[in-house]
mmCIF file of N, CA and C in Angstrom:
data_model
loop_
_atom_site.group_PDB
_atom_site.id
_atom_site.type_symbol
_atom_site.label_atom_id
_atom_site.label_comp_id
_atom_site.label_asym_id
_atom_site.label_seq_id
_atom_site.Cartn_x
_atom_site.Cartn_y
_atom_site.Cartn_z
ATOM 1 N N MET A 1393 29.998 27.246 24.294
ATOM 2 C CA MET A 1393 29.702 28.196 25.323
ATOM 3 C C MET A 1393 30.063 29.590 24.959
ATOM 4 N N SER A 1394 30.684 29.804 23.658
ATOM 5 C CA SER A 1394 30.995 31.098 23.273
ATOM 6 C C SER A 1394 29.504 31.610 22.794
ATOM 7 N N ASP A 1395 28.802 30.843 22.157
ATOM 8 C CA ASP A 1395 27.275 31.275 21.988
ATOM 9 C C ASP A 1395 26.700 32.036 22.917
ATOM 10 N N GLN A 1396 26.752 31.248 24.114
ATOM 11 C CA GLN A 1396 25.876 31.771 25.313
ATOM 12 C C GLN A 1396 26.695 32.985 25.858
ATOM 13 N N THR A 1397 27.886 33.231 25.937
ATOM 14 C CA THR A 1397 28.811 34.350 26.322
ATOM 15 C C THR A 1397 28.234 35.545 25.260
ATOM 16 N N GLY A 1398 28.171 35.402 24.278
ATOM 17 C CA GLY A 1398 27.805 36.368 22.916
ATOM 18 C C GLY A 1398 26.319 36.821 23.178
ATOM 19 N N ALA A 1399 25.606 35.845 23.588
ATOM 20 C CA ALA A 1399 23.994 36.136 23.637
ATOM 21 C C ALA A 1399 23.985 36.976 24.993
ATOM 22 N N ALA A 1400 24.747 36.668 25.907
ATOM 23 C CA ALA A 1400 24.769 37.291 27.478
ATOM 24 C C ALA A 1400 25.269 38.765 27.031
ATOM 25 N N GLU A 1401 26.398 38.935 26.320
ATOM 26 C CA GLU A 1401 26.940 40.207 26.039
ATOM 27 C C GLU A 1401 26.018 41.155 25.382
ATOM 28 N N GLN A 1402 25.327 40.508 24.314
ATOM 29 C CA GLN A 1402 24.330 41.293 23.446
ATOM 30 C C GLN A 1402 23.157 41.829 24.392
ATOM 31 N N LYS A 1403 22.778 41.016 25.319
ATOM 32 C CA LYS A 1403 21.454 41.154 26.165
ATOM 33 C C LYS A 1403 22.073 42.522 26.940
ATOM 34 N N MET A 1404 23.287 42.341 27.658
ATOM 35 C CA MET A 1404 23.715 43.158 28.468
ATOM 36 C C MET A 1404 23.734 44.679 27.687
ATOM 37 N N SER A 1405 24.283 44.575 26.530
ATOM 38 C CA SER A 1405 24.317 45.810 25.837
ATOM 39 C C SER A 1405 22.967 46.736 25.378
ATOM 40 N N GLU A 1406 21.907 45.865 25.470
ATOM 41 C CA GLU A 1406 20.721 46.289 25.397
ATOM 42 C C GLU A 1406 19.973 46.921 26.417
ATOM 43 N N THR A 1407 20.613 46.733 27.629
ATOM 44 C CA THR A 1407 19.745 47.302 28.840
ATOM 45 C C THR A 1407 19.800 48.817 28.841
ATOM 46 N N PRO A 1408 18.827 49.480 29.388
ATOM 47 C CA PRO A 1408 18.786 51.141 29.225
ATOM 48 C C PRO A 1408 19.828 51.735 29.942
ATOM 49 N N ALA A 1409 20.408 50.952 31.137
ATOM 50 C CA ALA A 1409 21.654 51.676 31.652
ATOM 51 C C ALA A 1409 22.728 51.561 30.706
ATOM 52 N N VAL A 1410 22.967 50.824 30.107
ATOM 53 C CA VAL A 1410 24.184 50.563 29.188
ATOM 54 C C VAL A 1410 24.042 51.422 28.006
ATOM 55 N N LYS A 1411 22.749 51.535 27.441
ATOM 56 C CA LYS A 1411 22.381 52.393 26.469
ATOM 57 C C LYS A 1411 22.723 53.962 26.736
ATOM 58 N N ALA A 1412 22.227 54.188 27.900
ATOM 59 C CA ALA A 1412 22.378 55.656 28.480
ATOM 60 C C ALA A 1412 23.937 55.860 28.630
ATOM 61 N N ALA A 1413 24.731 55.010 28.851
ATOM 62 C CA ALA A 1413 25.993 55.108 29.293
ATOM 63 C C ALA A 1413 26.774 55.423 27.929
ATOM 64 N N LEU A 1414 26.443 54.810 26.947
ATOM 65 C CA LEU A 1414 26.988 54.712 25.752
ATOM 66 C C LEU A 1414 26.533 55.944 24.745
ATOM 67 N N ALA A 1415 25.303 56.510 24.937
ATOM 68 C CA ALA A 1415 24.841 57.551 24.124
ATOM 69 C C ALA A 1415 25.443 58.801 24.704
ATOM 70 N N PRO A 1416 25.716 59.631 23.617
ATOM 71 C CA PRO A 1416 26.372 60.839 24.118
ATOM 72 C C PRO A 1416 25.479 61.900 24.616
ATOM 73 N N ASN A 1417 25.819 62.617 25.759
ATOM 74 C CA ASN A 1417 24.961 63.530 26.186
ATOM 75 C C ASN A 1417 25.151 64.816 25.586
ATOM 76 N N ILE A 1418 24.105 65.034 24.869
ATOM 77 C CA ILE A 1418 24.149 66.469 23.883
ATOM 78 C C ILE A 1418 24.299 67.567 24.631
ATOM 79 N N ALA A 1419 23.918 67.716 25.830
ATOM 80 C CA ALA A 1419 24.159 68.934 26.534
ATOM 81 C C ALA A 1419 25.727 69.206 27.024
ATOM 82 N N GLU A 1420 26.287 68.083 27.175
ATOM 83 C CA GLU A 1420 27.691 68.173 27.456
ATOM 84 C C GLU A 1420 28.446 68.031 26.302
ATOM 85 N N ARG A 1421 27.962 67.907 25.225
ATOM 86 C CA ARG A 1421 29.186 67.797 24.009
ATOM 87 C C ARG A 1421 29.521 69.198 23.668
ATOM 88 N N PRO A 1422 30.774 69.272 23.302
ATOM 89 C CA PRO A 1422 31.081 70.801 22.907
ATOM 90 C C PRO A 1422 30.625 70.863 21.329
ATOM 91 N N ASP A 1423 30.437 72.142 20.870
ATOM 92 C CA ASP A 1423 30.065 72.484 19.527
ATOM 93 C C ASP A 1423 31.099 72.020 18.863
ATOM 94 N N THR A 1424 30.743 71.509 17.620
ATOM 95 C CA THR A 1424 31.582 71.184 16.472
ATOM 96 C C THR A 1424 32.099 72.324 15.780
ATOM 97 N N ARG A 1425 33.122 72.353 15.060
ATOM 98 C CA ARG A 1425 33.743 73.556 14.291
ATOM 99 C C ARG A 1425 32.650 73.654 13.265
ATOM 100 N N GLU A 1426 31.976 72.984 12.869
ATOM 101 C CA GLU A 1426 31.187 73.415 11.759
ATOM 102 C C GLU A 1426 29.898 74.183 12.497
ATOM 103 N N GLU A 1427 29.270 73.862 13.471
ATOM 104 C CA GLU A 1427 28.489 74.608 14.325
ATOM 105 C C GLU A 1427 28.736 76.010 14.807
ATOM 106 N N ILE A 1428 30.023 76.033 15.080
ATOM 107 C CA ILE A 1428 30.612 77.448 15.514
ATOM 108 C C ILE A 1428 30.641 78.075 14.313
ATOM 109 N N ILE A 1429 31.172 77.703 13.289
ATOM 110 C CA ILE A 1429 31.217 78.646 11.991
ATOM 111 C C ILE A 1429 30.008 78.966 11.518
ATOM 112 N N GLN A 1430 28.927 78.093 11.695
ATOM 113 C CA GLN A 1430 27.398 78.390 11.207
ATOM 114 C C GLN A 1430 27.015 79.463 12.153
ATOM 115 N N ARG A 1431 27.211 79.268 13.197
ATOM 116 C CA ARG A 1431 26.515 80.651 14.256
ATOM 117 C C ARG A 1431 27.369 81.661 14.022
ATOM 118 N N ARG A 1432 28.375 81.717 13.675
ATOM 119 C CA ARG A 1432 29.241 83.038 13.373
ATOM 120 C C ARG A 1432 28.757 83.642 11.981
ATOM 121 N N LEU A 1433 28.687 82.671 11.006
ATOM 122 C CA LEU A 1433 27.907 83.148 9.771
ATOM 123 C C LEU A 1433 26.685 83.824 9.998
ATOM 124 N N LEU A 1434 25.950 83.193 10.663
ATOM 125 C CA LEU A 1434 24.459 83.805 10.982
ATOM 126 C C LEU A 1434 24.693 85.090 11.700
ATOM 127 N N MET A 1435 25.552 85.215 12.373
ATOM 128 C CA MET A 1435 25.679 86.702 13.046
ATOM 129 C C MET A 1435 26.146 87.662 12.230
ATOM 130 N N ILE A 1436 26.968 87.276 11.466
ATOM 131 C CA ILE A 1436 27.729 88.208 10.282
ATOM 132 C C ILE A 1436 26.520 88.383 9.456
ATOM 133 N N GLN A 1437 25.706 87.592 8.797
ATOM 134 C CA GLN A 1437 24.534 87.823 8.086
ATOM 135 C C GLN A 1437 23.607 88.820 8.722
ATOM 136 N N LEU A 1438 23.161 88.761 9.997
ATOM 137 C CA LEU A 1438 22.334 89.463 10.546
ATOM 138 C C LEU A 1438 22.618 90.965 10.700
ATOM 139 N N GLN A 1439 24.152 91.070 11.075
ATOM 140 C CA GLN A 1439 24.580 92.194 11.182
ATOM 141 C C GLN A 1439 24.494 93.123 9.962
ATOM 142 N N SER A 1440 24.820 92.327 8.858
ATOM 143 C CA SER A 1440 24.719 92.878 7.498
ATOM 144 C C SER A 1440 23.433 93.557 7.128
ATOM 145 N N ASP A 1441 22.511 92.526 7.373
ATOM 146 C CA ASP A 1441 20.964 93.050 7.165
ATOM 147 C C ASP A 1441 20.552 94.245 7.997
ATOM 148 N N LEU A 1442 21.265 94.284 9.393
ATOM 149 C CA LEU A 1442 20.756 95.357 10.277
ATOM 150 C C LEU A 1442 21.415 96.532 9.429
ATOM 151 N N ALA A 1443 22.663 96.700 9.104
ATOM 152 C CA ALA A 1443 23.317 97.758 8.597
ATOM 153 C C ALA A 1443 22.681 98.094 7.307
ATOM 154 N N TYR A 1444 22.167 97.258 6.502
ATOM 155 C CA TYR A 1444 21.525 97.578 5.257
ATOM 156 C C TYR A 1444 20.206 98.332 5.464
ATOM 157 N N PHE A 1445 19.277 97.785 6.564
ATOM 158 C CA PHE A 1445 18.241 98.443 6.681
ATOM 159 C C PHE A 1445 18.336 99.776 7.362
ATOM 160 N N GLN A 1446 19.400 100.056 8.380
ATOM 161 C CA GLN A 1446 19.773 101.207 9.029
ATOM 162 C C GLN A 1446 19.928 102.402 7.917
ATOM 163 N N ALA A 1447 20.677 101.823 6.885
ATOM 164 C CA ALA A 1447 21.178 102.630 5.709
ATOM 165 C C ALA A 1447 19.814 103.253 4.992
ATOM 166 N N ARG A 1448 19.183 102.305 4.522
ATOM 167 C CA ARG A 1448 18.054 102.629 3.783
ATOM 168 C C ARG A 1448 17.016 103.654 4.588
ATOM 169 N N LEU A 1449 16.872 103.291 5.980
ATOM 170 C CA LEU A 1449 16.201 104.269 6.720
ATOM 171 C C LEU A 1449 16.820 105.747 6.670
ATOM 172 N N GLY A 1450 18.084 105.670 6.816
ATOM 173 C CA GLY A 1450 18.744 106.940 6.772
ATOM 174 C C GLY A 1450 18.528 107.659 5.378
ATOM 175 N N LEU A 1451 18.670 106.853 4.188
ATOM 176 C CA LEU A 1451 18.636 107.586 2.906
ATOM 177 C C LEU A 1451 16.953 108.023 2.747
ATOM 178 N N ILE A 1452 15.945 107.263 3.254
ATOM 179 C CA ILE A 1452 14.750 107.916 3.202
ATOM 180 C C ILE A 1452 14.567 109.274 3.948
ATOM 181 N N GLY A 1453 15.007 109.194 5.169
ATOM 182 C CA GLY A 1453 14.932 110.356 5.869
ATOM 183 C C GLY A 1453 13.447 110.568 6.234
ATOM 184 N N GLU A 1454 13.175 111.796 6.261
ATOM 185 C CA GLU A 1454 11.664 112.121 6.437
ATOM 186 C C GLU A 1454 10.812 111.967 4.906
ATOM 187 N N PRO A 1455 9.845 111.085 5.166
ATOM 188 C CA PRO A 1455 9.327 110.663 3.819
ATOM 189 C C PRO A 1455 8.503 111.841 3.360
ATOM 190 N N LYS A 1456 8.757 112.108 1.804
ATOM 191 C CA LYS A 1456 7.924 113.244 1.168
ATOM 192 C C LYS A 1456 6.580 112.734 0.483
ATOM 193 N N THR A 1457 6.774 111.476 0.146
ATOM 194 C CA THR A 1457 5.650 110.728 -0.560
ATOM 195 C C THR A 1457 4.998 109.678 0.222
ATOM 196 N N THR A 1458 4.143 109.086 -0.449
ATOM 197 C CA THR A 1458 3.280 107.879 0.064
ATOM 198 C C THR A 1458 4.140 106.881 -0.013
ATOM 199 N N ASN A 1459 4.952 106.548 -1.266
ATOM 200 C CA ASN A 1459 5.758 105.537 -1.579
ATOM 201 C C ASN A 1459 7.051 105.491 -0.413
ATOM 202 N N GLN A 1460 7.372 106.566 -0.057
ATOM 203 C CA GLN A 1460 8.662 106.773 0.707
ATOM 204 C C GLN A 1460 7.996 106.335 2.341
ATOM 205 N N GLU A 1461 6.950 106.717 2.418
ATOM 206 C CA GLU A 1461 6.325 106.409 3.864
ATOM 207 C C GLU A 1461 6.246 104.997 4.015
ATOM 208 N N ALA A 1462 5.768 104.381 2.856
ATOM 209 C CA ALA A 1462 5.612 102.914 3.030
ATOM 210 C C ALA A 1462 6.998 102.194 3.123
ATOM 211 N N GLN A 1463 7.786 102.677 2.531
ATOM 212 C CA GLN A 1463 9.247 102.112 2.512
ATOM 213 C C GLN A 1463 9.921 102.276 3.848
ATOM 214 N N ARG A 1464 9.573 103.318 4.316
ATOM 215 C CA ARG A 1464 10.141 103.666 5.660
ATOM 216 C C ARG A 1464 9.638 102.695 6.721
ATOM 217 N N ARG A 1465 8.124 102.558 6.759
ATOM 218 C CA ARG A 1465 7.403 101.450 7.601
ATOM 219 C C ARG A 1465 7.934 100.252 7.484
ATOM 220 N N THR A 1466 8.272 100.058 6.097
ATOM 221 C CA THR A 1466 8.571 98.398 5.774
ATOM 222 C C THR A 1466 9.981 98.033 6.270
ATOM 223 N N PHE A 1467 10.963 98.991 5.981
ATOM 224 C CA PHE A 1467 12.385 98.958 6.446
ATOM 225 C C PHE A 1467 12.369 99.129 7.985
ATOM 226 N N LYS A 1468 11.747 99.751 8.568
ATOM 227 C CA LYS A 1468 11.704 99.907 10.073
ATOM 228 C C LYS A 1468 11.140 98.627 10.724
ATOM 229 N N LEU A 1469 9.889 98.021 10.217
ATOM 230 C CA LEU A 1469 9.624 96.708 10.695
ATOM 231 C C LEU A 1469 10.785 95.527 10.626
ATOM 232 N N LEU A 1470 11.365 95.414 9.213
ATOM 233 C CA LEU A 1470 12.413 94.468 8.786
ATOM 234 C C LEU A 1470 13.553 94.550 9.761
ATOM 235 N N HIS A 1471 14.031 96.169 10.140
ATOM 236 C CA HIS A 1471 15.031 96.290 11.028
ATOM 237 C C HIS A 1471 14.651 95.672 12.225
ATOM 238 N N GLN A 1472 13.550 95.992 12.958
ATOM 239 C CA GLN A 1472 12.982 95.360 14.296
ATOM 240 C C GLN A 1472 13.015 93.949 14.095
ATOM 241 N N ALA A 1473 12.674 93.163 13.156
ATOM 242 C CA ALA A 1473 12.384 91.757 13.000
ATOM 243 C C ALA A 1473 13.964 91.279 12.991
ATOM 244 N N VAL A 1474 14.925 91.725 12.217
ATOM 245 C CA VAL A 1474 16.151 91.175 12.237
ATOM 246 C C VAL A 1474 16.957 91.588 13.559
ATOM 247 N N GLY A 1475 16.614 92.716 14.203
ATOM 248 C CA GLY A 1475 17.139 92.839 15.542
ATOM 249 C C GLY A 1475 16.848 91.855 16.449
ATOM 250 N N GLN A 1476 15.405 91.556 16.524
ATOM 251 C CA GLN A 1476 14.935 90.360 17.425
ATOM 252 C C GLN A 1476 15.697 88.999 16.994
ATOM 253 N N GLN A 1477 15.737 88.763 15.674
ATOM 254 C CA GLN A 1477 16.588 87.421 15.420
ATOM 255 C C GLN A 1477 18.012 87.338 15.932
ATOM 256 N N MET A 1478 18.688 88.711 15.874
ATOM 257 C CA MET A 1478 19.807 88.563 16.430
ATOM 258 C C MET A 1478 19.826 88.394 17.798
ATOM 259 N N ILE A 1479 18.937 88.924 18.627
ATOM 260 C CA ILE A 1479 18.959 88.844 20.022
ATOM 261 C C ILE A 1479 18.844 87.328 20.516
ATOM 262 N N LYS A 1480 17.925 86.486 19.669
ATOM 263 C CA LYS A 1480 17.500 85.211 19.776
ATOM 264 C C LYS A 1480 18.683 84.567 19.670
ATOM 265 N N ALA A 1481 19.329 84.758 18.467
ATOM 266 C CA ALA A 1481 20.527 84.069 18.117
ATOM 267 C C ALA A 1481 21.842 84.120 19.113
ATOM 268 N N ARG A 1482 21.819 85.274 19.579
ATOM 269 C CA ARG A 1482 22.938 85.623 20.811
ATOM 270 C C ARG A 1482 22.618 84.634 21.839
ATOM 271 N N LYS A 1483 21.361 84.620 22.584
ATOM 272 C CA LYS A 1483 20.890 84.051 23.481
ATOM 273 C C LYS A 1483 21.360 82.526 23.208
ATOM 274 N N SER A 1484 20.821 81.909 22.156
ATOM 275 C CA SER A 1484 20.989 80.671 21.881
ATOM 276 C C SER A 1484 22.680 80.152 21.830
ATOM 277 N N GLY A 1485 23.122 81.215 21.252
ATOM 278 C CA GLY A 1485 24.643 80.657 21.303
ATOM 279 C C GLY A 1485 25.566 81.021 22.762
ATOM 280 N N SER A 1486 24.865 81.689 23.580
ATOM 281 C CA SER A 1486 25.689 82.035 24.718
ATOM 282 C C SER A 1486 24.884 81.136 25.893
ATOM 283 N N ALA A 1487 24.554 79.991 25.584
ATOM 284 C CA ALA A 1487 24.248 78.968 26.775
ATOM 285 C C ALA A 1487 25.390 78.643 27.386
ATOM 286 N N PRO A 1488 25.270 78.097 28.743
ATOM 287 C CA PRO A 1488 26.345 77.575 29.466
ATOM 288 C C PRO A 1488 27.052 76.579 28.759
ATOM 289 N N GLY A 1489 28.303 76.799 28.924
ATOM 290 C CA GLY A 1489 29.248 75.991 27.952
ATOM 291 C C GLY A 1489 29.671 76.357 26.659
ATOM 292 N N LYS A 1490 28.985 77.396 26.262
ATOM 293 C CA LYS A 1490 29.058 77.966 24.880
ATOM 294 C C LYS A 1490 29.772 79.309 24.877
ATOM 295 N N GLY A 1491 30.633 79.439 23.964
ATOM 296 C CA GLY A 1491 31.297 80.640 23.930
ATOM 297 C C GLY A 1491 30.853 81.654 23.004
ATOM 298 N N GLY A 1492 30.432 82.894 23.192
ATOM 299 C CA GLY A 1492 29.785 83.517 22.134
ATOM 300 C C GLY A 1492 28.767 84.301 22.607
#
């Protein structure tokens, strides 16, 4: 009779309702320590990149040569791109239930 009980328990554990009850709800699970650290590290890296591009733009000032003009355009575009990445990272990190 133990074989029948074991088979019944196995079938019961395979039903969708039981699987759903056992599966973790990703939306409700808190961030792991590693995820929090990775998110903070990403924000620090993006802030560092923004500061670098701002400094380069400040050093170039008003371009006097074609090369400086090209550098200014490039650093301006990179600065904007990193700024957009930072906004996106902040939005994804500040979803309900997340601190940041």
